Coordinates of C-alpha atoms in Angstrom, one line a residue:
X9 CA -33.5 48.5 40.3
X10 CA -36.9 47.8 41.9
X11 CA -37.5 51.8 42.3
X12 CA -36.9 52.1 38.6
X13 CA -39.3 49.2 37.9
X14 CA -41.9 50.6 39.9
X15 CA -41.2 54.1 38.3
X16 CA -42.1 52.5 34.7
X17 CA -45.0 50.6 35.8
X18 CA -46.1 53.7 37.4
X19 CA -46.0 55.7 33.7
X20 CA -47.4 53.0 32.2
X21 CA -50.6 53.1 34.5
X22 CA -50.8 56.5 34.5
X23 CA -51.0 56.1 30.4
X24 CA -53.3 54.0 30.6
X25 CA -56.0 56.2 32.5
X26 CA -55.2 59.3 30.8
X27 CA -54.0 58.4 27.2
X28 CA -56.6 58.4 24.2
X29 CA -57.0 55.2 22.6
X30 CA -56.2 55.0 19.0
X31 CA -57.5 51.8 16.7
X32 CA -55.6 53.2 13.4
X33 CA -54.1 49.6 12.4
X34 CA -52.5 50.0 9.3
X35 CA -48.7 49.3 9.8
X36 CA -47.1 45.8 9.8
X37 CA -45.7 46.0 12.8
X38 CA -47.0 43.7 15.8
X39 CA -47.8 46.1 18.6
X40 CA -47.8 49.2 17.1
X41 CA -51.5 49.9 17.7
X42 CA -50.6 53.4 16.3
X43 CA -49.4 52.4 13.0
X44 CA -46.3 55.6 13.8
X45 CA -44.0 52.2 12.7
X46 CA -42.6 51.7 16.1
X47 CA -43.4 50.9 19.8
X48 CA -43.9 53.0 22.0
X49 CA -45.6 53.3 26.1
X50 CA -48.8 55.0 24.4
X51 CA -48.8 51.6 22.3
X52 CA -48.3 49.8 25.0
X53 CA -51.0 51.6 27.4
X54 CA -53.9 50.4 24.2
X55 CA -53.1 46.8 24.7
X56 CA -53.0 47.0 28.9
X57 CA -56.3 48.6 28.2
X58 CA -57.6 45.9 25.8
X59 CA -55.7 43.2 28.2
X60 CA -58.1 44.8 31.4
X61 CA -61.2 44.8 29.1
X62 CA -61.4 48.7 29.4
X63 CA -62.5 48.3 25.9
X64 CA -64.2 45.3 23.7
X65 CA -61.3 44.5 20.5
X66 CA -62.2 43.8 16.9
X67 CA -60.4 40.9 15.5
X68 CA -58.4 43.2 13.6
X69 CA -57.2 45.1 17.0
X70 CA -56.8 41.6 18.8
X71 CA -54.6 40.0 15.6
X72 CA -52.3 43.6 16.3
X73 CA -52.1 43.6 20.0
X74 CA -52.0 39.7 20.0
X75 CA -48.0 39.5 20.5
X76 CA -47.9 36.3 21.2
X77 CA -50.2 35.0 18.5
X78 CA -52.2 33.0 20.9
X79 CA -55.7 34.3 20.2
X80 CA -56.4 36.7 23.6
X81 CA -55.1 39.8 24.6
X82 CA -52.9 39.1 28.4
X83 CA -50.3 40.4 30.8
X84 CA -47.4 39.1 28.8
X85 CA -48.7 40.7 25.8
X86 CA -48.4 43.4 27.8
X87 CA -44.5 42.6 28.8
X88 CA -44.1 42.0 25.3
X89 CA -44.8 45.0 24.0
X90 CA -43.0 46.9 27.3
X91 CA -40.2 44.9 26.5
X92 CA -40.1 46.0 22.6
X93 CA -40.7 49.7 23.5
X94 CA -38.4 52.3 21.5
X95 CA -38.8 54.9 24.7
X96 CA -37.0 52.4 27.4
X97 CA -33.6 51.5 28.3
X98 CA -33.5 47.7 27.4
X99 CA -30.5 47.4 29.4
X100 CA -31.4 49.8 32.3
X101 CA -31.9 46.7 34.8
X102 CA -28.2 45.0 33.7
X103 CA -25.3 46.5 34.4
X104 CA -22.3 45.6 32.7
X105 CA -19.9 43.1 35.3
X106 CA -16.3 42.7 35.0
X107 CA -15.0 39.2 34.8
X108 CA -11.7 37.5 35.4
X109 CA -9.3 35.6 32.9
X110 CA -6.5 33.1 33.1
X111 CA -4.3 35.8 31.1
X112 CA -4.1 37.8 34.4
X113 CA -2.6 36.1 37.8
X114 CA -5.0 36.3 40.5
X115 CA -4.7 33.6 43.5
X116 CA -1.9 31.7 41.7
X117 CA 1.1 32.1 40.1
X118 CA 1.0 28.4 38.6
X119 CA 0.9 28.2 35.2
X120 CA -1.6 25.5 32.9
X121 CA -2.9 25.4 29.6
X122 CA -5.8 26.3 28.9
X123 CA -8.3 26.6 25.3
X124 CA -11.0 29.5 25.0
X125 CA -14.1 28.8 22.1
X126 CA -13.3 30.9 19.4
X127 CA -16.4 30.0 17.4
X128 CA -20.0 30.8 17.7
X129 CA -20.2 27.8 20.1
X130 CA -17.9 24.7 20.3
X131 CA -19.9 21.0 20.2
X132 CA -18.6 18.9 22.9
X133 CA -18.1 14.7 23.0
X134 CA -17.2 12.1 26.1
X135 CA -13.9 12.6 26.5
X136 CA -12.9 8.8 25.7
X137 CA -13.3 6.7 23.6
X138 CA -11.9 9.1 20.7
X139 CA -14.5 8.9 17.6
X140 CA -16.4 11.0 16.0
X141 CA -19.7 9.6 17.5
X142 CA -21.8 12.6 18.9
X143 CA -23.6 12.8 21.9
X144 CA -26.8 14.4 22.7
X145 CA -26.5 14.5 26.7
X146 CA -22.9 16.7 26.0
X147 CA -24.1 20.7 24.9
X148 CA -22.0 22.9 22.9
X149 CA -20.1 26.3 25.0
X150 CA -20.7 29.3 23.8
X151 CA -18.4 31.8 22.3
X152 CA -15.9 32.9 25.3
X153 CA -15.5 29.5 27.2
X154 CA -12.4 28.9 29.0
X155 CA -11.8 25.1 29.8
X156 CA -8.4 23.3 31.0
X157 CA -6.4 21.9 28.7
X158 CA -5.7 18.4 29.5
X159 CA -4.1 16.2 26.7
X160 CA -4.0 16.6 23.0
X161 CA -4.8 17.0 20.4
X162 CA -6.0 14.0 19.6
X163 CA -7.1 12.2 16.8
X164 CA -9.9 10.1 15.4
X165 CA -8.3 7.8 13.1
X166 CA -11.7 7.1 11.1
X167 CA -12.4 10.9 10.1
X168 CA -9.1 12.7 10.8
X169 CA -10.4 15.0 13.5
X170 CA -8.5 16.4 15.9
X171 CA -9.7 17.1 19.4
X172 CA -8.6 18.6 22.7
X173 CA -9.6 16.8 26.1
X174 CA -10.5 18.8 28.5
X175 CA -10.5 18.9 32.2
X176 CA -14.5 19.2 32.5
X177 CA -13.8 15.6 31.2
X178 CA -14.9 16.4 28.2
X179 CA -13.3 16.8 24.1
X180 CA -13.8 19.6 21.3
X181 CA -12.7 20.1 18.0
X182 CA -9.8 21.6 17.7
X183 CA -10.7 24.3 15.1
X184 CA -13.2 25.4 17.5
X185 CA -11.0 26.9 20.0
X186 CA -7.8 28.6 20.2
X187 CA -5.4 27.1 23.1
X188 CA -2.9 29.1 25.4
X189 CA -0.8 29.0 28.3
X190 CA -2.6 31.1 31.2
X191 CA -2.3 30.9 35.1
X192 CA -4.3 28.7 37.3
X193 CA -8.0 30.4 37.9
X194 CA -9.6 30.2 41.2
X195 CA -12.9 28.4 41.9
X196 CA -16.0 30.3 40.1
X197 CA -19.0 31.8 42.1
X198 CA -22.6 32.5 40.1
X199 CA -25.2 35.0 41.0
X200 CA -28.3 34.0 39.5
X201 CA -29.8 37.9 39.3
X202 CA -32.8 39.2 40.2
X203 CA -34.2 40.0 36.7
X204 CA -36.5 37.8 33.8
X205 CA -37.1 38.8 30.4
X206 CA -40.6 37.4 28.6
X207 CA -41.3 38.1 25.2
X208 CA -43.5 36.0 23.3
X209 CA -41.0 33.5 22.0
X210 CA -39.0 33.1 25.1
X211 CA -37.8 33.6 28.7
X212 CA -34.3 34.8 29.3
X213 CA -32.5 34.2 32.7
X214 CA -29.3 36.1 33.4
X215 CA -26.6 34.9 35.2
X216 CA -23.0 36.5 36.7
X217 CA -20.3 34.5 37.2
X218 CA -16.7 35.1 37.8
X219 CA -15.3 33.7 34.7
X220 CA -17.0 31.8 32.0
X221 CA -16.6 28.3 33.2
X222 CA -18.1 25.2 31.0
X223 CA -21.2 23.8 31.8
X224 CA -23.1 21.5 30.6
X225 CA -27.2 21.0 29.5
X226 CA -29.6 17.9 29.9
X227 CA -33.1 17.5 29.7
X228 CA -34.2 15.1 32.4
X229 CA -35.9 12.5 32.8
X230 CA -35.6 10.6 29.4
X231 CA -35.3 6.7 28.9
X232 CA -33.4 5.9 25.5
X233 CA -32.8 2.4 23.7
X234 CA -30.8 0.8 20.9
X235 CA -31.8 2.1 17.8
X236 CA -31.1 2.6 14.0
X237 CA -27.3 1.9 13.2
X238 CA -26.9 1.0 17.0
X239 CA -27.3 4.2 18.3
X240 CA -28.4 4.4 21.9
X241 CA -30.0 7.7 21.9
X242 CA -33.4 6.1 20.6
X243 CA -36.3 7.6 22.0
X244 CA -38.9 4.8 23.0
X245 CA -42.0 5.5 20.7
X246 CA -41.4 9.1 20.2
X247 CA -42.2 9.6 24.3
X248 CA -40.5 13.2 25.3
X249 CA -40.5 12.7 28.9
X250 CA -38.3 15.5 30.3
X251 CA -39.3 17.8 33.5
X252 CA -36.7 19.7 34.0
X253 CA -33.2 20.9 32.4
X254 CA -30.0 20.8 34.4
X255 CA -27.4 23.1 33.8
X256 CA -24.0 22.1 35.1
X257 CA -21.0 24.5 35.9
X258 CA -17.8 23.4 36.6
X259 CA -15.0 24.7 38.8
X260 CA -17.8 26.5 41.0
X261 CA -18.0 26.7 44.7
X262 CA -20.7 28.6 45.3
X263 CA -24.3 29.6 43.7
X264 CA -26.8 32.1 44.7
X265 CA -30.3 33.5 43.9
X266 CA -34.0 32.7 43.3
X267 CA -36.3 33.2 41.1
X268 CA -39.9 32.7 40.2
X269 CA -41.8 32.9 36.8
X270 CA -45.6 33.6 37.5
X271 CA -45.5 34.9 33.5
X272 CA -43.4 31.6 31.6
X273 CA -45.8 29.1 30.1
X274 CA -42.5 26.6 30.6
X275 CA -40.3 27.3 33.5
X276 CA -42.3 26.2 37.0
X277 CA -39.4 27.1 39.0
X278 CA -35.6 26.5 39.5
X279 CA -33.1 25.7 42.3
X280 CA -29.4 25.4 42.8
X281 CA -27.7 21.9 43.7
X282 CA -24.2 22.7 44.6
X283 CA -21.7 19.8 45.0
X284 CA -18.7 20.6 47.1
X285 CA -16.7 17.8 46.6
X286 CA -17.0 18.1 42.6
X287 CA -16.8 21.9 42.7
X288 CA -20.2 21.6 40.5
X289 CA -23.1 24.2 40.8
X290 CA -26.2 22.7 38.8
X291 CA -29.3 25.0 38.0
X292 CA -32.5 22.7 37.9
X293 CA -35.0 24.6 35.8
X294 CA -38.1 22.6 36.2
X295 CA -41.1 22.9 33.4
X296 CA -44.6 23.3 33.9
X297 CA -45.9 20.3 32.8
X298 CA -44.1 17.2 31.5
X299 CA -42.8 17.2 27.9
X300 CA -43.1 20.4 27.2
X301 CA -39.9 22.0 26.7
X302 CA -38.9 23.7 23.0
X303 CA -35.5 24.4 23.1
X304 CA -32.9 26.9 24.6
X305 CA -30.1 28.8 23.8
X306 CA -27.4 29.8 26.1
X307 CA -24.4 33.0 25.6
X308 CA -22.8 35.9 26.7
X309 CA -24.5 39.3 25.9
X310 CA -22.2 42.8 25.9
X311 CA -22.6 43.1 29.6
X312 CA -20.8 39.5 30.5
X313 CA -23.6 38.2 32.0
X314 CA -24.9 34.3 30.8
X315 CA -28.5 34.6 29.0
X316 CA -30.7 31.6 29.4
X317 CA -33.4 31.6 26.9
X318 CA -35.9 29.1 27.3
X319 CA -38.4 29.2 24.3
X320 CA -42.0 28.9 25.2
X321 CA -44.7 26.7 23.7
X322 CA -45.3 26.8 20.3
X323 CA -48.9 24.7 20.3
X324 CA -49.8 27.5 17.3
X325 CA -48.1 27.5 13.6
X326 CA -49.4 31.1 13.1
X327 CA -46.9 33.8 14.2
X328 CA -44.1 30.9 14.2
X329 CA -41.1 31.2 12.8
X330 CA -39.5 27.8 10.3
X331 CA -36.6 27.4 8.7
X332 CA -35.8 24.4 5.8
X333 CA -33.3 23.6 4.9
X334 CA -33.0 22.1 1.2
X335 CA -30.4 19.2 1.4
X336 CA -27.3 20.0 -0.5
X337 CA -26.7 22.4 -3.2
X338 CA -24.5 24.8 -5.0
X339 CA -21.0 22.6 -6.5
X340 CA -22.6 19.4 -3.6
X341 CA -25.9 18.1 -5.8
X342 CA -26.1 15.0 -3.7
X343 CA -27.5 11.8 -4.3
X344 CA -28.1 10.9 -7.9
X345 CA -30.9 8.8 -9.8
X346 CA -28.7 8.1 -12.6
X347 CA -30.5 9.9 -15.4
X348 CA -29.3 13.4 -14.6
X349 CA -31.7 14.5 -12.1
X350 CA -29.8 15.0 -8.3
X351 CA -30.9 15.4 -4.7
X352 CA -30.4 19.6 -4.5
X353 CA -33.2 20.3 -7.2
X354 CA -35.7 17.8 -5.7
X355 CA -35.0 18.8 -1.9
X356 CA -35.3 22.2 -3.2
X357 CA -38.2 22.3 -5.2
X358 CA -40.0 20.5 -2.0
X359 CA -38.9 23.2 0.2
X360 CA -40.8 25.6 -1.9
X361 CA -44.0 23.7 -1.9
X362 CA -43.8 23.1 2.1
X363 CA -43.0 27.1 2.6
X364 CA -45.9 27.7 0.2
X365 CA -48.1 25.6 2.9
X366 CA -46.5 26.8 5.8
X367 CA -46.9 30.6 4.9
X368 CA -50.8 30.3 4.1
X369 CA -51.3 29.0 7.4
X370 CA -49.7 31.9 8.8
X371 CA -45.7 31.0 9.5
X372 CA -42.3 33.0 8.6
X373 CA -40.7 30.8 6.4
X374 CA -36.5 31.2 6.5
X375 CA -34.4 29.2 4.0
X376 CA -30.8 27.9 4.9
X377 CA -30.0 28.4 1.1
X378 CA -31.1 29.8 -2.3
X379 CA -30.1 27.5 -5.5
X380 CA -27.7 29.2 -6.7
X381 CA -24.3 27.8 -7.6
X382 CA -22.5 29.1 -3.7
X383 CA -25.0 27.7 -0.6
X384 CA -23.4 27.5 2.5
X385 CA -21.7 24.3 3.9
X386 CA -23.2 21.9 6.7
X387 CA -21.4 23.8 9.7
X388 CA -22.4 27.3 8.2
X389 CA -25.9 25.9 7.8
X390 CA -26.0 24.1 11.6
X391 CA -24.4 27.3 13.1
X392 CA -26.9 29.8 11.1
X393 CA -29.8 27.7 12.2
X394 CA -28.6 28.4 15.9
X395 CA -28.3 31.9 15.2
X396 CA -31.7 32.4 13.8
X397 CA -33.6 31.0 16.4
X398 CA -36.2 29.9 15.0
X399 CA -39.2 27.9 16.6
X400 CA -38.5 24.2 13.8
X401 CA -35.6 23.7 11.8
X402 CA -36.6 21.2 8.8
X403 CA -33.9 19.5 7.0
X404 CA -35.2 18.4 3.3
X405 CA -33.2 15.2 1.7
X406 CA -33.4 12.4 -0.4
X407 CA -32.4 8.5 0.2
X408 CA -29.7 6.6 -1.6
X409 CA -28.6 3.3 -2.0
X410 CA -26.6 0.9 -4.3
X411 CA -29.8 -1.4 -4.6
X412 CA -32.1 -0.1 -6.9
X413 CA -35.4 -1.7 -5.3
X414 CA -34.6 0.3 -1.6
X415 CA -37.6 2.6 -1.2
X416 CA -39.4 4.8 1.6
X417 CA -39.2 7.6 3.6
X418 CA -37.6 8.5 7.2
X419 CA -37.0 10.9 10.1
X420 CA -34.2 11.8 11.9
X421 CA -33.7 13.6 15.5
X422 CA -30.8 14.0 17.5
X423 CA -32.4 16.0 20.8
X424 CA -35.0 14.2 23.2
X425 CA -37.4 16.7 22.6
X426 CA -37.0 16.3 18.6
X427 CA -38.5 13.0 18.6
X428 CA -42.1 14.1 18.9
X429 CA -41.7 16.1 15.7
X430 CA -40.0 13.6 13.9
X431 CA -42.6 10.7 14.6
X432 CA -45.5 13.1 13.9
X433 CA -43.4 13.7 10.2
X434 CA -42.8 10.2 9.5
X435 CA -46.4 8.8 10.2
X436 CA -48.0 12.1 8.4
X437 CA -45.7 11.5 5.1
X438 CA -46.6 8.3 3.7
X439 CA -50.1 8.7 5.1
X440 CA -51.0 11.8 2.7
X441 CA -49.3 10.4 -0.1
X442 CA -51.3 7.3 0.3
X443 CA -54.7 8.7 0.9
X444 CA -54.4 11.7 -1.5
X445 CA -52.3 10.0 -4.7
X446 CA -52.4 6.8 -3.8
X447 CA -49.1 6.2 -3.5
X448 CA -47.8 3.5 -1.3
X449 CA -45.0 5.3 0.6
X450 CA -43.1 2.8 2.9
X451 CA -42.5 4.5 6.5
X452 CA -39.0 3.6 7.5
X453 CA -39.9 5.1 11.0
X454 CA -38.1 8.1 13.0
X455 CA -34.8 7.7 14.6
X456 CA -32.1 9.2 16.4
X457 CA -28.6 9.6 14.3
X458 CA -26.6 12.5 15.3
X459 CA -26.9 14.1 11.3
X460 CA -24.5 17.4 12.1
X461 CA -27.2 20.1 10.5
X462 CA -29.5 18.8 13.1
X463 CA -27.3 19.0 16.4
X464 CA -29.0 22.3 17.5
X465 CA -30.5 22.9 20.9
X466 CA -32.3 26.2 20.3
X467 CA -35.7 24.4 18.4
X468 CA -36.9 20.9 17.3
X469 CA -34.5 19.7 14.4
X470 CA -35.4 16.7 12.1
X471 CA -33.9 16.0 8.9
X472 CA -36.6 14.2 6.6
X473 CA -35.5 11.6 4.0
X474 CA -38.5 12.1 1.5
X475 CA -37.6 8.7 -0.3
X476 CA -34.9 7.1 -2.4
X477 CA -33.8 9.0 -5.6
X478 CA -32.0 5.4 -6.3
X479 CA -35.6 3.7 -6.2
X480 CA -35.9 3.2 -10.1
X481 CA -37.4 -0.2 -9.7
X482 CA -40.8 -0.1 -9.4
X483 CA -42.8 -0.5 -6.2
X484 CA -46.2 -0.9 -7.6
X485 CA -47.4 -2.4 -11.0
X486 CA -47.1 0.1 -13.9
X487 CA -50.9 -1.0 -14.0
X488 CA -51.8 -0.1 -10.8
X489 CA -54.7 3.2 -11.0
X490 CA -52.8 5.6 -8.9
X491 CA -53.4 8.9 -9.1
X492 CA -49.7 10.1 -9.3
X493 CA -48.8 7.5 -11.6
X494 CA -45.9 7.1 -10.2
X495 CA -44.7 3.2 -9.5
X496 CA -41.4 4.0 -7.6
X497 CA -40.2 6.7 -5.6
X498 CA -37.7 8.0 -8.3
X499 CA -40.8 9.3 -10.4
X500 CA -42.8 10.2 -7.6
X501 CA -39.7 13.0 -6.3
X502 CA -39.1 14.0 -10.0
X503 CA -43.0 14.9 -10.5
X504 CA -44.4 18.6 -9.5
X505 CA -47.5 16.3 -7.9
X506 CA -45.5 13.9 -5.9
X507 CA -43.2 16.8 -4.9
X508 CA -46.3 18.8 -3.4
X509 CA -47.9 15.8 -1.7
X510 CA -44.3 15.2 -0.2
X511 CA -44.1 18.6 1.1
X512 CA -47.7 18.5 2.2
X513 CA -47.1 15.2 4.1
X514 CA -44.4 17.1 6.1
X515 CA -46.6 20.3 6.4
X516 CA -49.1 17.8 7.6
X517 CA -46.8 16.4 10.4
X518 CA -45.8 19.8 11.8
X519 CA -49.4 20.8 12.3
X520 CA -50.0 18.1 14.3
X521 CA -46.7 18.2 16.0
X522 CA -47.9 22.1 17.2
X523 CA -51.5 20.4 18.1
X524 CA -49.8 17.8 20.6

């Protein structure tokens, strides 16, 4: 593998000396210095000459060769482009492994039942007590877990969900997994392999293991107190405090391998902690500085092996990729006012005005829906968000309550490394709508509540309540000279201006948030 690495660094060098260098910049694409509408090494040789200095840019050749849309030309723009090059084997470094299941016999004849995740991932919950209460330090498995069955299902009498428990001490839905009697599976063993992938969103680690044991995720260290609705998950003041992620794998005796990332903005370094009495191998991935961590994502790619993507910092909106997601929609409208007008053409008429602001600042803008009369439901919506992968999911609703006078707006997180974005939202709202229209927006402040469109671990995920659409009472004097002339929140969410100052409140808040 290293002879074949050093074999395409070779060609690229050579390219680099002898190839012409070409500034035609007229296609799209990022890194096709070209403009022949792919990439290719003699696209990559321009931007190792331009990352060397061998020649001065324009801003127009930095904004093409810039794959990382951080303002200067470097290595890993370099990697990037390498990485994305039509004329190279992406997978000629990762063989494809062969991996055991419990539908063969292989040490042991004893038979057990087992459950495999038979959806895009499966969300996980403390095993006891059985309610439907979510919890953040318990990851979802990917698509292709196996886990021992060990009671159920069981069910939550409150919402009618039925769960397995599992022997990882831990519960899923289940309709997330398909259960079966298989034989007993010997203890896993994981080779951490000698390979990293950077691009400019991420770095990917790949792992082997024997068979696809559960594990679990955690950023560390983090403090939490008693919160909105008694939740425990509170982050004190917004302060992300996590220096490392711990991933756990169960039913493993062994780990090997080591890595370094000289290139990762995020990852310092990891190390194995293996636990021989709990049959537990733990990969500490530790970050480069202290809250900054962005989000992961972890499955199984064609060749069996566990990909680890870690995203890397997004302090830049430009280049960035954010999807919103208008609350409700299609035959589920929402909350009403009472005169006709619901939450799904309010939330959705925001959405426009924030993608608006988001897109002249240089962001891809994704929607979860359109508003027509079929949107996808709240799983679809949670699951596609993880399948995008984008850098921000936003989560657009309205407030609603059976007093008339409840007003204000407020932000909602369910991972530690939300919170900053959701405090950055909730201060920014009511701040722009006071200062620009004059309207006295109450902040209702940011807290944790596990809202299931939001329990995604790939990106920071808040779900803004803009206001109360119940808020027909007034909360300043008809009289009063503000600019909106709005006096409760009702008119100010039913009016194009208060929807845009809304929207621009939130836009306001995620620039900040990628300031921090």
């Amino acid at each position: 593998m290293k002879k074949i690495l050093k074999t395409i660094i070779s060609v690229v060098l050579v390219l680099s000396v002898l190839a012409p260098f070409s500034t035609c910049l007229c296609a799209d694409i990022k890194g096709d210095m070209n403009s022949d509408g792919e990439i290719t090494l003699s696209d990559v040789h321009v931007i190792m000459r331009l990352a060397s200095l061998m020649e001065i840019p324009t801003e127009e050749i930095i904004e093409k060769a810039d794959m990382n849309s951080n303002g200067v030309i470097t290595l890993r723009d370099v990697k990037a482009a390498l990485a994305k090059a039509v004329d190279i084997n992406p997978s000629w470094t990762l063989g494809k492994i062969t991996q055991i299941t419990p539908s063969k016999k292989h040490n042991s004849s004893t038979k057990m039942q087992f459950c495999k995740v038979t959806d895009y991932c499966a969300e996980t919950l403390p095993s006891s007590p059985v309610n439907d209460r979510s919890n953040p330090l318990y990851s979802p498995l990917p698509k292709g877990t196996y886990d021992y069955v060990k009671s159920g299902p069981v069910t939550d009498s409150a919402s009618g969900n039925e769960y397995y428990v599992l022997g990882s001490g831990r519960r899923v839905y289940a309709n997330e997994v398909k259960t079966f009697t298989g034989y007993k599976m010997p203890y896993n063993n994981i080779s951490l392999r000698d390979h990293i992938k950077y691009d400019s969103d991420s770095t990917k680690i790949y792992l082997a293991l024997d068979w696809r044991v559960p594990f679990n995720v955690t950023i560390k260290p983090q403090s939490y107190e008693t919160g909105y609705d008694g939740r425990e998950f509170n982050v004190a003041d917004g302060e992300f405090t996590g220096k490392y992620m711990d991933i756990t794998f169960q039913y493993t005796k062994s780990a090997e391998g080591k890595l370094t990332f000289p290139e990762s903005d995020t990852i310092k370094s990891c190390k194995w902690i293996v636990n021989s009495e709990n049959k537990t191998a733990t990969l500490r991935i530790y970050f480069r500085e202290e809250g900054e961590f962005y989000g992961y994502s972890a499955k199984y790619n064609k060749n069996n092996l566990l990909v680890i993507s870690v995203k890397e910092p997004v302090h830049k909106l430009k280049g960035r990729t954010i999807e919103i997601d208008p609350g409700h929609g299609g035959n589920q409208p929402g909350a009403g006012s009472g005169t006709g007008v619901y939450e799904s053409d309010i939330t959705y008429k925001i959405a426009l005005k924030l993608k608006a602001y988001l897109e002249n600042a240089g962001a891809k803008v994704i929607f979860s829906r359109d508003n027509s009369a079929s949107v996808p439901e709240i799983e679809e919506r949670r699951i596609n968000a993880m399948k995008n992968d984008a850098d921000m999911f936003i989560s657009i609703h309205l407030d609603a309550s059976v007093y008339n006078t409840a007003h204000g707006s407020s932000v909602y997180y369910y991972k530690n490394y939300s919170a900053p974005l959701a405090k950055a939202i909730s201060k920014n709202l009511p701040k722009t709508l006071k200062n620009d229209i004059g309207y006295p927006m109450t902040d209702r402040g940011f807290h944790f509540y596990p809202f299931r469109v939001v329990r995604i671990e790939n990106c920071p995920a808040v779900l803004v309540e803009c206001g109360f659409i119940s808020n027909t009472s007034a909360v300043v004097s008809p009289s009063a000279n503000a600019a909106s002339q709005a006096t409760c929140d009702f008119q100010l969410l039913n009016s194009s201006l208060g929807q845009k100052y809304v929207a621009k409140g939130i836009y306001k808040g995620i620039l900040e948030y990628f300031d921090m």
